[in-house]
Tab-separated table of C-alpha atoms and ligand atoms in Angstrom:
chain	number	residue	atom	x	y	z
A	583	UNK	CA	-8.114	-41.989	-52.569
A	584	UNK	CA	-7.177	-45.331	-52.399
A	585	UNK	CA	-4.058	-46.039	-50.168
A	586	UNK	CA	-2.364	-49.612	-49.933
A	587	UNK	CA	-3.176	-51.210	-45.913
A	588	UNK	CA	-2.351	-54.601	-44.915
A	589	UNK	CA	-4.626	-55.906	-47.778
A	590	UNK	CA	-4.192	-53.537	-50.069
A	591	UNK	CA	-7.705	-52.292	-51.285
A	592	UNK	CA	-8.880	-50.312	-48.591
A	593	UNK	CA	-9.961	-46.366	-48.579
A	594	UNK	CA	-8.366	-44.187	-45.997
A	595	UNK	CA	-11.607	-44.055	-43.917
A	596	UNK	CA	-11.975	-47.825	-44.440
A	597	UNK	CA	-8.458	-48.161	-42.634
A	598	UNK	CA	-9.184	-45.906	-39.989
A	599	UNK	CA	-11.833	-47.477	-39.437
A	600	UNK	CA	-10.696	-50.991	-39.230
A	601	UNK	CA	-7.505	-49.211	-37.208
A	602	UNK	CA	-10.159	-47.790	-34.592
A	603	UNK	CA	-11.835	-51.386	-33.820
A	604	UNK	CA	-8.411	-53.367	-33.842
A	605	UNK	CA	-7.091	-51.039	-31.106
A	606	UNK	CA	-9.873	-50.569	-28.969
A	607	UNK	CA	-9.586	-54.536	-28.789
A	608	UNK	CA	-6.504	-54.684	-28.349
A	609	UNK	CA	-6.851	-52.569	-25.095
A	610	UNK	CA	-9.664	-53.655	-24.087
A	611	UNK	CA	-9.980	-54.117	-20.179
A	612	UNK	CA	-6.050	-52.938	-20.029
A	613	UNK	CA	-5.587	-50.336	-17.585
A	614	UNK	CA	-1.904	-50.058	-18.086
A	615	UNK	CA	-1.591	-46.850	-20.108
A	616	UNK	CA	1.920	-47.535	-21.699
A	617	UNK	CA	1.101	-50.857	-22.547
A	618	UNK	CA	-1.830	-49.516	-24.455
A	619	UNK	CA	-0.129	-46.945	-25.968
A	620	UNK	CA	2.871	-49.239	-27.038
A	621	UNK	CA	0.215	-51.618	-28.692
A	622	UNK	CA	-1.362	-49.146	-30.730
A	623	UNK	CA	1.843	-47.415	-31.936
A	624	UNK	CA	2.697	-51.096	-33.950
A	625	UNK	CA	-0.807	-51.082	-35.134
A	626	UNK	CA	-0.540	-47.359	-36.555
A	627	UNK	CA	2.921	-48.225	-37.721
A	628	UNK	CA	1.529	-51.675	-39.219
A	629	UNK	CA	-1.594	-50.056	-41.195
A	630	UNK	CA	-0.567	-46.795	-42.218
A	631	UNK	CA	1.975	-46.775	-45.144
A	632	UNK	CA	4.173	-44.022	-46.248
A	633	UNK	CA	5.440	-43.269	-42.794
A	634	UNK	CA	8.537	-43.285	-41.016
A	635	UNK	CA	7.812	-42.533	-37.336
A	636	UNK	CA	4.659	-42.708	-35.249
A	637	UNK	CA	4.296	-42.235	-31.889
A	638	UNK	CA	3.399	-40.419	-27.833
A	639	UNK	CA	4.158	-37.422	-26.066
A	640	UNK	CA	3.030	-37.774	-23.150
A	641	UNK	CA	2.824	-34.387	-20.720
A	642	UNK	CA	4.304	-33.743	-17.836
A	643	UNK	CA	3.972	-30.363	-16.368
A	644	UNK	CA	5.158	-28.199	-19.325
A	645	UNK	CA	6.404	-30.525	-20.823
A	646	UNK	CA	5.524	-33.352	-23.510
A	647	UNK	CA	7.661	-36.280	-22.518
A	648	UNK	CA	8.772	-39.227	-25.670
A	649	UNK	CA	5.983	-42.223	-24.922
A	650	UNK	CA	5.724	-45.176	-26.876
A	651	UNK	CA	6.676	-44.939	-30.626
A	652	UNK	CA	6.853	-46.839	-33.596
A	653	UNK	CA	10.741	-45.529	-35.745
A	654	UNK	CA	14.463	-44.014	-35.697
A	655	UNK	CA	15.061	-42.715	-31.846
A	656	UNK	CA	13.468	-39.255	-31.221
A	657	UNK	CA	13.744	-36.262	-29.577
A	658	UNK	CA	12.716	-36.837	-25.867
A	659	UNK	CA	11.344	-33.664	-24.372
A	660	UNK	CA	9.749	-31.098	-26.242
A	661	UNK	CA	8.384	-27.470	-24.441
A	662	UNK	CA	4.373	-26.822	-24.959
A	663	UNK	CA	4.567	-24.479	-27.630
A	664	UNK	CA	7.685	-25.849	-29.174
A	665	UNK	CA	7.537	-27.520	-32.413
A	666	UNK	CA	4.734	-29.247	-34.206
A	667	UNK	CA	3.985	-31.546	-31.388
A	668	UNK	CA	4.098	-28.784	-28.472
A	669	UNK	CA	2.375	-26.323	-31.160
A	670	UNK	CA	-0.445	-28.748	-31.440
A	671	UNK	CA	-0.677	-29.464	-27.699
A	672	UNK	CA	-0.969	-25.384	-26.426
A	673	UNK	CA	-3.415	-24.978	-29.443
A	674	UNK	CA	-5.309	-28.430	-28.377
A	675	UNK	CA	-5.764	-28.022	-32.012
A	676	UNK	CA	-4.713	-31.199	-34.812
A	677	UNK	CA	-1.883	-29.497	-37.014
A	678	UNK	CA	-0.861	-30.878	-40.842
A	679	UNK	CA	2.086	-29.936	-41.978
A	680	UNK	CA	2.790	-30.325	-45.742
A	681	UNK	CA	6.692	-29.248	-45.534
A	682	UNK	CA	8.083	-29.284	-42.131
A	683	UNK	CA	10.746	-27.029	-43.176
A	684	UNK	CA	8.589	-24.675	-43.885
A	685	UNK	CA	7.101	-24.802	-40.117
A	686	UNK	CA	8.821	-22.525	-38.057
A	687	UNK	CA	10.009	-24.289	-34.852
A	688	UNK	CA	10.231	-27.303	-36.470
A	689	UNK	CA	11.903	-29.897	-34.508
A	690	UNK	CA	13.720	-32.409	-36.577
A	691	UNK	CA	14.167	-35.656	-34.611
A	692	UNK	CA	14.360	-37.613	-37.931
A	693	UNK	CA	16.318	-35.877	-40.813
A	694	UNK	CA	14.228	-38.354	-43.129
A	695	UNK	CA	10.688	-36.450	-41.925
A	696	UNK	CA	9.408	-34.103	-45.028
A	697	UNK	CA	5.877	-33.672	-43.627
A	698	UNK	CA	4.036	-34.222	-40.149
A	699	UNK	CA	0.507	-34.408	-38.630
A	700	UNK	CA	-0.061	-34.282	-34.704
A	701	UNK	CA	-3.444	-34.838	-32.704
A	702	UNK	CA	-3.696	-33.269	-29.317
A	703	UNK	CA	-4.900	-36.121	-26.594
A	704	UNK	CA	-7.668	-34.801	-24.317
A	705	UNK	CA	-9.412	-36.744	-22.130
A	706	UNK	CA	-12.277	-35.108	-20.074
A	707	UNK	CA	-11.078	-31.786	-21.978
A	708	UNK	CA	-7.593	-32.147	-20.116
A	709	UNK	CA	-4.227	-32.350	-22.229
A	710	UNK	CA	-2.549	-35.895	-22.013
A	711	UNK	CA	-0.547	-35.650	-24.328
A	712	UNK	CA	0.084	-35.712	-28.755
A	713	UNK	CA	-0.027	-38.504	-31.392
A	714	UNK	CA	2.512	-37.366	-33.518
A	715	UNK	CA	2.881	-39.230	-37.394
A	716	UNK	CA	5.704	-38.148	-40.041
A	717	UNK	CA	6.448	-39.571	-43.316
A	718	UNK	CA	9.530	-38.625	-45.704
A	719	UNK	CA	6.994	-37.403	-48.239
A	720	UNK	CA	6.506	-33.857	-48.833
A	721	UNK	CA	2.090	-33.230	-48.565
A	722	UNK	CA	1.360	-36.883	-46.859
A	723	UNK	CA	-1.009	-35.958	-44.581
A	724	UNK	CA	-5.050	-34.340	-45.825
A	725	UNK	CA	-8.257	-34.468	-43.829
A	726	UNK	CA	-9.049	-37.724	-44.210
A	727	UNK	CA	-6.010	-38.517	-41.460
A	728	UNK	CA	-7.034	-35.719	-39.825
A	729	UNK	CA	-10.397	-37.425	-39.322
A	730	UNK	CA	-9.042	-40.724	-39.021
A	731	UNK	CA	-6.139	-40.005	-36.236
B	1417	SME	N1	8.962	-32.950	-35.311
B	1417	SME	C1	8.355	-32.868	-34.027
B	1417	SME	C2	9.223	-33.516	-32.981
B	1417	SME	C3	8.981	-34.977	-32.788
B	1417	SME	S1	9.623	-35.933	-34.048
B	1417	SME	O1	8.901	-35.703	-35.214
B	1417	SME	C4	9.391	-37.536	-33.570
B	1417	SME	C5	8.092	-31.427	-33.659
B	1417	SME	O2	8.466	-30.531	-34.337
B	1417	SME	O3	7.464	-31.222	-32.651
């Protein structure tokens, strides 16, 4: 499927692609974790269309904590196991979700949000934290994002 990017004519793997290198530049030799993450919330938010928030959780203890984001102010602490995001993080599994009303335990930070996809953050196996991307479309999110994120 072709979806619009900064250019216009690129595939979804094409963009992930090109969103993979422009990041890992842009963080290049930065050891400053926020920083980083801050950066590469505008690029997500800059090359991914149809979305209306993108953005951290970061965990601390038993908790995932609001990091950087890209949107409308969010929900700042969320219980592992709550929600998408703390669904996705006790799982360490990516979840999609087509209709977020339809996901019990939903936690609706942005009224606007129809559907959802979070990545669990490991590094070295360990938790870190969740990438967490809505849009106000219902069914946004397939497995080429999955891939991608
Ligand atoms: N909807 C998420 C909460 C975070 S907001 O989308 C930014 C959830 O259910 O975990």
């Amino acid at each position: 499927m072709k979806t619009a990017s900064l250019d216009g004519s690129l595939s979804k793997p094409e963009i992930y692609r090109d969103l993979t290198l422009s990041v890992s530049a842009l963080i290049e030799g930065e050891t400053d974790a926020i920083a980083n993450l801050a950066n590469a919330s505008a690029l997500l938010a800059q090359a991914i269309d149809r979305i209306n928030w993108c953005g951290f959780y970061l965990l601390r203890g038993e908790e995932l904590v609001l990091g950087p984001f890209q949107g409308r102010p969010a929900c700042v602490r969320i219980p592992v196991g709550g929600g998408v995001c703390g669904t996705a993080a006790a799982s360490r599994r990516t979840l999609v979700v087509p209709n977020v009303d339809a996901f019990p335990g939903h936690i609706a930070c942005d009224p606007a949000s129809r559907s959802e996809i979070v990545v669990p953050i490991l590094q070295d196996g360990a938790l870190r934290g969740v990438l967490d991307v809505d849009s106000a479309e219902l069914d946004r999110f397939d497995d080429e994002d999955r891939r991608g994120l």
